[in-house]
Amino acid sequence: MKTVLVLNGPNLNLLGTREPQVYGSQTLADVQALCERAAEVHNLQLDFRQSNHEGELVDWIHEAGRAQAAGTLAGVILNAGAYTHTSIALHDAIKGAGVTLIELHISNVHAREAFRHRSYISPVARAVMAGFGVNGYVLAIAGLAQLAEQR
Ligand code: DQA
């Protein structure tokens, strides 16, 4: 059984209490439970992580590249939070690791402030999911499972 790695960046540990009008009232633990169920449906094993530190996310993407090359990983779903809009390091890590990655946002970043319209992740992502609320994680796992089957 292959693994799906779900990575969450800065401030996503505050889900549930952080701007609920934008991100909803479900916590990160609730999101993890949703992902567990979705992974099970698609016969994938879930590895779910969160970090507020850019370098840790870089290390995890490198690790994912090695796992995908070894045939144990279906791919990565990344909600990089604000690092989406700033991080050349994450862009380079995804490119360098050669990992299949879906960029995810709970909110529709394109309908928000102009500084959220630019993504350093999109050019190196296989697909992008935004604006479906936390259910986007479920949809992204389904999409990744389909991509992995096609490979
Ligand atoms: C986010 C959107 C980002 O602009 C923001 O910085 C986040 C969350 C989302 O899930 O909608 O932290 O990635």
PDB file of C-alpha atoms and ligand atoms in Angstrom:
ATOM      1  CA  MET A   1       0.000   0.000   0.000  1.00  0.00           C
ATOM      2  CA  LYS A   2       1.405   3.403  -0.994  1.00  0.00           C
ATOM      3  CA  THR A   3       1.453   6.432   1.277  1.00  0.00           C
ATOM      4  CA  VAL A   4      -0.031   9.870   0.707  1.00  0.00           C
ATOM      5  CA  LEU A   5       1.888  12.571   2.543  1.00  0.00           C
ATOM      6  CA  VAL A   6      -0.220  15.571   3.589  1.00  0.00           C
ATOM      7  CA  LEU A   7       1.906  18.552   4.613  1.00  0.00           C
ATOM      8  CA  ASN A   8       0.556  21.638   6.332  1.00  0.00           C
ATOM      9  CA  GLY A   9       2.575  24.817   6.722  1.00  0.00           C
ATOM     10  CA  PRO A  10       2.540  27.780   9.093  1.00  0.00           C
ATOM     11  CA  ASN A  11      -0.494  28.703  11.188  1.00  0.00           C
ATOM     12  CA  LEU A  12      -2.531  25.696  10.073  1.00  0.00           C
ATOM     13  CA  ASN A  13      -2.179  24.358  13.618  1.00  0.00           C
ATOM     14  CA  LEU A  14      -4.575  27.221  14.512  1.00  0.00           C
ATOM     15  CA  LEU A  15      -7.398  25.883  12.318  1.00  0.00           C
ATOM     16  CA  GLY A  16     -10.721  25.988  14.146  1.00  0.00           C
ATOM     17  CA  THR A  17     -10.010  29.272  15.927  1.00  0.00           C
ATOM     18  CA  ARG A  18      -8.105  31.167  13.205  1.00  0.00           C
ATOM     19  CA  GLU A  19     -10.362  33.395  11.065  1.00  0.00           C
ATOM     20  CA  PRO A  20     -13.236  30.867  11.058  1.00  0.00           C
ATOM     21  CA  GLN A  21     -15.127  33.013   8.505  1.00  0.00           C
ATOM     22  CA  VAL A  22     -12.312  32.213   6.033  1.00  0.00           C
ATOM     23  CA  TYR A  23     -11.084  28.757   7.105  1.00  0.00           C
ATOM     24  CA  GLY A  24     -14.147  27.276   8.849  1.00  0.00           C
ATOM     25  CA  SER A  25     -14.458  25.878  12.346  1.00  0.00           C
ATOM     26  CA  GLN A  26     -12.875  22.456  11.903  1.00  0.00           C
ATOM     27  CA  THR A  27      -9.546  21.886  13.622  1.00  0.00           C
ATOM     28  CA  LEU A  28      -6.418  20.365  12.093  1.00  0.00           C
ATOM     29  CA  ALA A  29      -7.215  17.163  14.015  1.00  0.00           C
ATOM     30  CA  ASP A  30     -10.637  17.132  12.290  1.00  0.00           C
ATOM     31  CA  VAL A  31      -8.894  17.584   8.918  1.00  0.00           C
ATOM     32  CA  GLN A  32      -6.571  14.702   9.743  1.00  0.00           C
ATOM     33  CA  ALA A  33      -9.599  12.498  10.510  1.00  0.00           C
ATOM     34  CA  LEU A  34     -11.172  13.472   7.152  1.00  0.00           C
ATOM     35  CA  CYS A  35      -7.893  12.590   5.407  1.00  0.00           C
ATOM     36  CA  GLU A  36      -7.668   9.236   7.223  1.00  0.00           C
ATOM     37  CA  ARG A  37     -11.076   8.257   5.860  1.00  0.00           C
ATOM     38  CA  ALA A  38     -10.294   9.500   2.328  1.00  0.00           C
ATOM     39  CA  ALA A  39      -6.954   7.661   2.249  1.00  0.00           C
ATOM     40  CA  GLU A  40      -8.628   4.441   3.392  1.00  0.00           C
ATOM     41  CA  VAL A  41     -11.225   4.718   0.590  1.00  0.00           C
ATOM     42  CA  HIS A  42      -8.414   4.964  -1.968  1.00  0.00           C
ATOM     43  CA  ASN A  43      -6.327   2.226  -0.412  1.00  0.00           C
ATOM     44  CA  LEU A  44      -3.591   4.617   0.639  1.00  0.00           C
ATOM     45  CA  GLN A  45      -1.796   5.024   3.940  1.00  0.00           C
ATOM     46  CA  LEU A  46      -1.917   8.533   5.419  1.00  0.00           C
ATOM     47  CA  ASP A  47       1.102  10.435   6.735  1.00  0.00           C
ATOM     48  CA  PHE A  48      -0.175  13.801   8.039  1.00  0.00           C
ATOM     49  CA  ARG A  49       2.157  16.551   9.295  1.00  0.00           C
ATOM     50  CA  GLN A  50       2.232  20.250  10.164  1.00  0.00           C
ATOM     51  CA  SER A  51       5.152  22.634  10.668  1.00  0.00           C
ATOM     52  CA  ASN A  52       5.574  26.352  11.171  1.00  0.00           C
ATOM     53  CA  HIS A  53       9.163  26.104   9.869  1.00  0.00           C
ATOM     54  CA  GLU A  54      10.095  26.457   6.217  1.00  0.00           C
ATOM     55  CA  GLY A  55      13.258  24.304   6.485  1.00  0.00           C
ATOM     56  CA  GLU A  56      11.340  21.432   8.059  1.00  0.00           C
ATOM     57  CA  LEU A  57       8.890  21.489   5.140  1.00  0.00           C
ATOM     58  CA  VAL A  58      11.877  21.477   2.737  1.00  0.00           C
ATOM     59  CA  ASP A  59      13.324  18.416   4.528  1.00  0.00           C
ATOM     60  CA  TRP A  60       9.974  16.607   4.339  1.00  0.00           C
ATOM     61  CA  ILE A  61       9.680  17.287   0.593  1.00  0.00           C
ATOM     62  CA  HIS A  62      13.181  15.847   0.045  1.00  0.00           C
ATOM     63  CA  GLU A  63      12.154  12.786   2.079  1.00  0.00           C
ATOM     64  CA  ALA A  64       9.026  12.485  -0.093  1.00  0.00           C
ATOM     65  CA  GLY A  65      11.100  12.574  -3.280  1.00  0.00           C
ATOM     66  CA  ARG A  66      13.181   9.651  -2.020  1.00  0.00           C
ATOM     67  CA  ALA A  67      10.061   7.697  -1.014  1.00  0.00           C
ATOM     68  CA  GLN A  68       8.386   8.275  -4.383  1.00  0.00           C
ATOM     69  CA  ALA A  69      11.550   7.149  -6.195  1.00  0.00           C
ATOM     70  CA  ALA A  70      11.553   4.005  -4.027  1.00  0.00           C
ATOM     71  CA  GLY A  71       7.917   3.342  -5.010  1.00  0.00           C
ATOM     72  CA  THR A  72       6.415   3.714  -1.546  1.00  0.00           C
ATOM     73  CA  LEU A  73       4.784   7.138  -1.957  1.00  0.00           C
ATOM     74  CA  ALA A  74       1.853   8.122  -4.196  1.00  0.00           C
ATOM     75  CA  GLY A  75       2.631  11.824  -3.771  1.00  0.00           C
ATOM     76  CA  VAL A  76       2.268  14.888  -1.603  1.00  0.00           C
ATOM     77  CA  ILE A  77      -0.596  17.253  -0.852  1.00  0.00           C
ATOM     78  CA  LEU A  78       0.836  20.553   0.334  1.00  0.00           C
ATOM     79  CA  ASN A  79      -0.944  23.428   2.009  1.00  0.00           C
ATOM     80  CA  ALA A  80       2.099  25.665   2.371  1.00  0.00           C
ATOM     81  CA  GLY A  81       0.057  28.469   3.994  1.00  0.00           C
ATOM     82  CA  ALA A  82       1.740  31.859   3.580  1.00  0.00           C
ATOM     83  CA  TYR A  83       4.981  30.222   2.363  1.00  0.00           C
ATOM     84  CA  THR A  84       3.037  29.644  -0.880  1.00  0.00           C
ATOM     85  CA  HIS A  85       3.441  33.324  -1.636  1.00  0.00           C
ATOM     86  CA  THR A  86       7.064  33.755  -0.510  1.00  0.00           C
ATOM     87  CA  SER A  87       9.089  30.560  -0.653  1.00  0.00           C
ATOM     88  CA  ILE A  88      11.546  30.014  -3.472  1.00  0.00           C
ATOM     89  CA  ALA A  89      13.079  27.376  -1.162  1.00  0.00           C
ATOM     90  CA  LEU A  90       9.894  25.284  -1.308  1.00  0.00           C
ATOM     91  CA  HIS A  91       9.664  25.798  -5.085  1.00  0.00           C
ATOM     92  CA  ASP A  92      13.244  24.557  -5.500  1.00  0.00           C
ATOM     93  CA  ALA A  93      12.689  21.626  -3.093  1.00  0.00           C
ATOM     94  CA  ILE A  94       9.654  20.352  -5.041  1.00  0.00           C
ATOM     95  CA  LYS A  95      11.496  20.704  -8.345  1.00  0.00           C
ATOM     96  CA  GLY A  96      14.683  19.141  -6.982  1.00  0.00           C
ATOM     97  CA  ALA A  97      12.935  16.218  -5.302  1.00  0.00           C
ATOM     98  CA  GLY A  98      10.911  15.457  -8.439  1.00  0.00           C
ATOM     99  CA  VAL A  99       7.889  14.599  -6.337  1.00  0.00           C
ATOM    100  CA  THR A 100       4.254  14.561  -7.535  1.00  0.00           C
ATOM    101  CA  LEU A 101       2.616  17.318  -5.530  1.00  0.00           C
ATOM    102  CA  ILE A 102      -0.831  18.870  -5.317  1.00  0.00           C
ATOM    103  CA  GLU A 103      -0.968  22.455  -4.049  1.00  0.00           C
ATOM    104  CA  LEU A 104      -3.926  22.971  -1.753  1.00  0.00           C
ATOM    105  CA  HIS A 105      -5.656  25.957  -0.199  1.00  0.00           C
ATOM    106  CA  ILE A 106      -8.725  25.882   1.994  1.00  0.00           C
ATOM    107  CA  SER A 107      -9.770  29.331   0.780  1.00  0.00           C
ATOM    108  CA  ASN A 108      -9.953  30.631  -2.791  1.00  0.00           C
ATOM    109  CA  VAL A 109      -6.708  32.604  -2.647  1.00  0.00           C
ATOM    110  CA  HIS A 110      -7.508  34.295  -5.982  1.00  0.00           C
ATOM    111  CA  ALA A 111     -10.604  35.919  -4.518  1.00  0.00           C
ATOM    112  CA  ARG A 112      -8.579  37.403  -1.643  1.00  0.00           C
ATOM    113  CA  GLU A 113      -5.805  40.018  -1.231  1.00  0.00           C
ATOM    114  CA  ALA A 114      -3.504  40.594  -4.219  1.00  0.00           C
ATOM    115  CA  PHE A 115      -0.467  39.277  -2.280  1.00  0.00           C
ATOM    116  CA  ARG A 116      -2.143  35.840  -2.185  1.00  0.00           C
ATOM    117  CA  HIS A 117      -2.525  35.692  -5.981  1.00  0.00           C
ATOM    118  CA  ARG A 118       1.117  34.819  -6.550  1.00  0.00           C
ATOM    119  CA  SER A 119       2.163  31.232  -5.833  1.00  0.00           C
ATOM    120  CA  TYR A 120       5.737  29.925  -5.949  1.00  0.00           C
ATOM    121  CA  ILE A 121       4.299  26.408  -5.640  1.00  0.00           C
ATOM    122  CA  SER A 122       1.932  26.370  -8.673  1.00  0.00           C
ATOM    123  CA  PRO A 123       4.660  26.213 -11.371  1.00  0.00           C
ATOM    124  CA  VAL A 124       6.060  23.013  -9.820  1.00  0.00           C
ATOM    125  CA  ALA A 125       2.757  21.456  -8.705  1.00  0.00           C
ATOM    126  CA  ARG A 126       1.015  18.713 -10.686  1.00  0.00           C
ATOM    127  CA  ALA A 127      -2.370  20.231  -9.807  1.00  0.00           C
ATOM    128  CA  VAL A 128      -3.910  22.972  -7.688  1.00  0.00           C
ATOM    129  CA  MET A 129      -6.962  22.823  -5.397  1.00  0.00           C
ATOM    130  CA  ALA A 130      -8.391  25.964  -3.811  1.00  0.00           C
ATOM    131  CA  GLY A 131     -11.629  27.203  -2.335  1.00  0.00           C
ATOM    132  CA  PHE A 132     -13.379  23.970  -1.342  1.00  0.00           C
ATOM    133  CA  GLY A 133     -12.869  24.506   2.371  1.00  0.00           C
ATOM    134  CA  VAL A 134     -11.340  21.609   4.301  1.00  0.00           C
ATOM    135  CA  ASN A 135     -13.185  19.195   1.992  1.00  0.00           C
ATOM    136  CA  GLY A 136     -10.493  20.132  -0.541  1.00  0.00           C
ATOM    137  CA  TYR A 137      -8.175  17.736   1.301  1.00  0.00           C
ATOM    138  CA  VAL A 138     -10.596  14.864   0.579  1.00  0.00           C
ATOM    139  CA  LEU A 139     -10.873  15.893  -3.084  1.00  0.00           C
ATOM    140  CA  ALA A 140      -7.095  16.238  -3.412  1.00  0.00           C
ATOM    141  CA  ILE A 141      -6.519  12.731  -2.007  1.00  0.00           C
ATOM    142  CA  ALA A 142      -9.002  11.367  -4.585  1.00  0.00           C
ATOM    143  CA  GLY A 143      -7.207  13.294  -7.342  1.00  0.00           C
ATOM    144  CA  LEU A 144      -3.780  12.104  -6.255  1.00  0.00           C
ATOM    145  CA  ALA A 145      -4.991   8.481  -6.105  1.00  0.00           C
ATOM    146  CA  GLN A 146      -6.188   8.825  -9.696  1.00  0.00           C
ATOM    147  CA  LEU A 147      -2.870  10.332 -10.826  1.00  0.00           C
ATOM    148  CA  ALA A 148      -0.926   7.532  -9.087  1.00  0.00           C
ATOM    149  CA  GLU A 149      -3.035   4.901 -10.892  1.00  0.00           C
ATOM    150  CA  GLN A 150      -2.202   6.509 -14.247  1.00  0.00           C
ATOM    151  CA  ARG A 151       1.557   6.391 -13.603  1.00  0.00           C
TER     152      ARG A 151
HETATM  153  C1  DQA B   1      -4.075  29.150   2.827  1.00  0.00           C
HETATM  154  C2  DQA B   1      -4.094  30.492   2.077  1.00  0.00           C
HETATM  155  C3  DQA B   1      -2.832  31.280   2.373  1.00  0.00           C
HETATM  156  O1  DQA B   1      -2.854  32.521   1.662  1.00  0.00           O
HETATM  157  C4  DQA B   1      -2.724  31.584   3.851  1.00  0.00           C
HETATM  158  O2  DQA B   1      -1.522  32.257   4.118  1.00  0.00           O
HETATM  159  C5  DQA B   1      -2.854  30.349   4.694  1.00  0.00           C
HETATM  160  C6  DQA B   1      -3.846  29.344   4.323  1.00  0.00           C
HETATM  161  C7  DQA B   1      -5.408  28.373   2.659  1.00  0.00           C
HETATM  162  O3  DQA B   1      -5.428  27.210   3.020  1.00  0.00           O
HETATM  163  O4  DQA B   1      -6.411  28.948   2.200  1.00  0.00           O
HETATM  164  O5  DQA B   1      -2.201  30.209   5.717  1.00  0.00           O
HETATM  165  O6  DQA B   1      -3.047  28.342   2.284  1.00  0.00           O
END
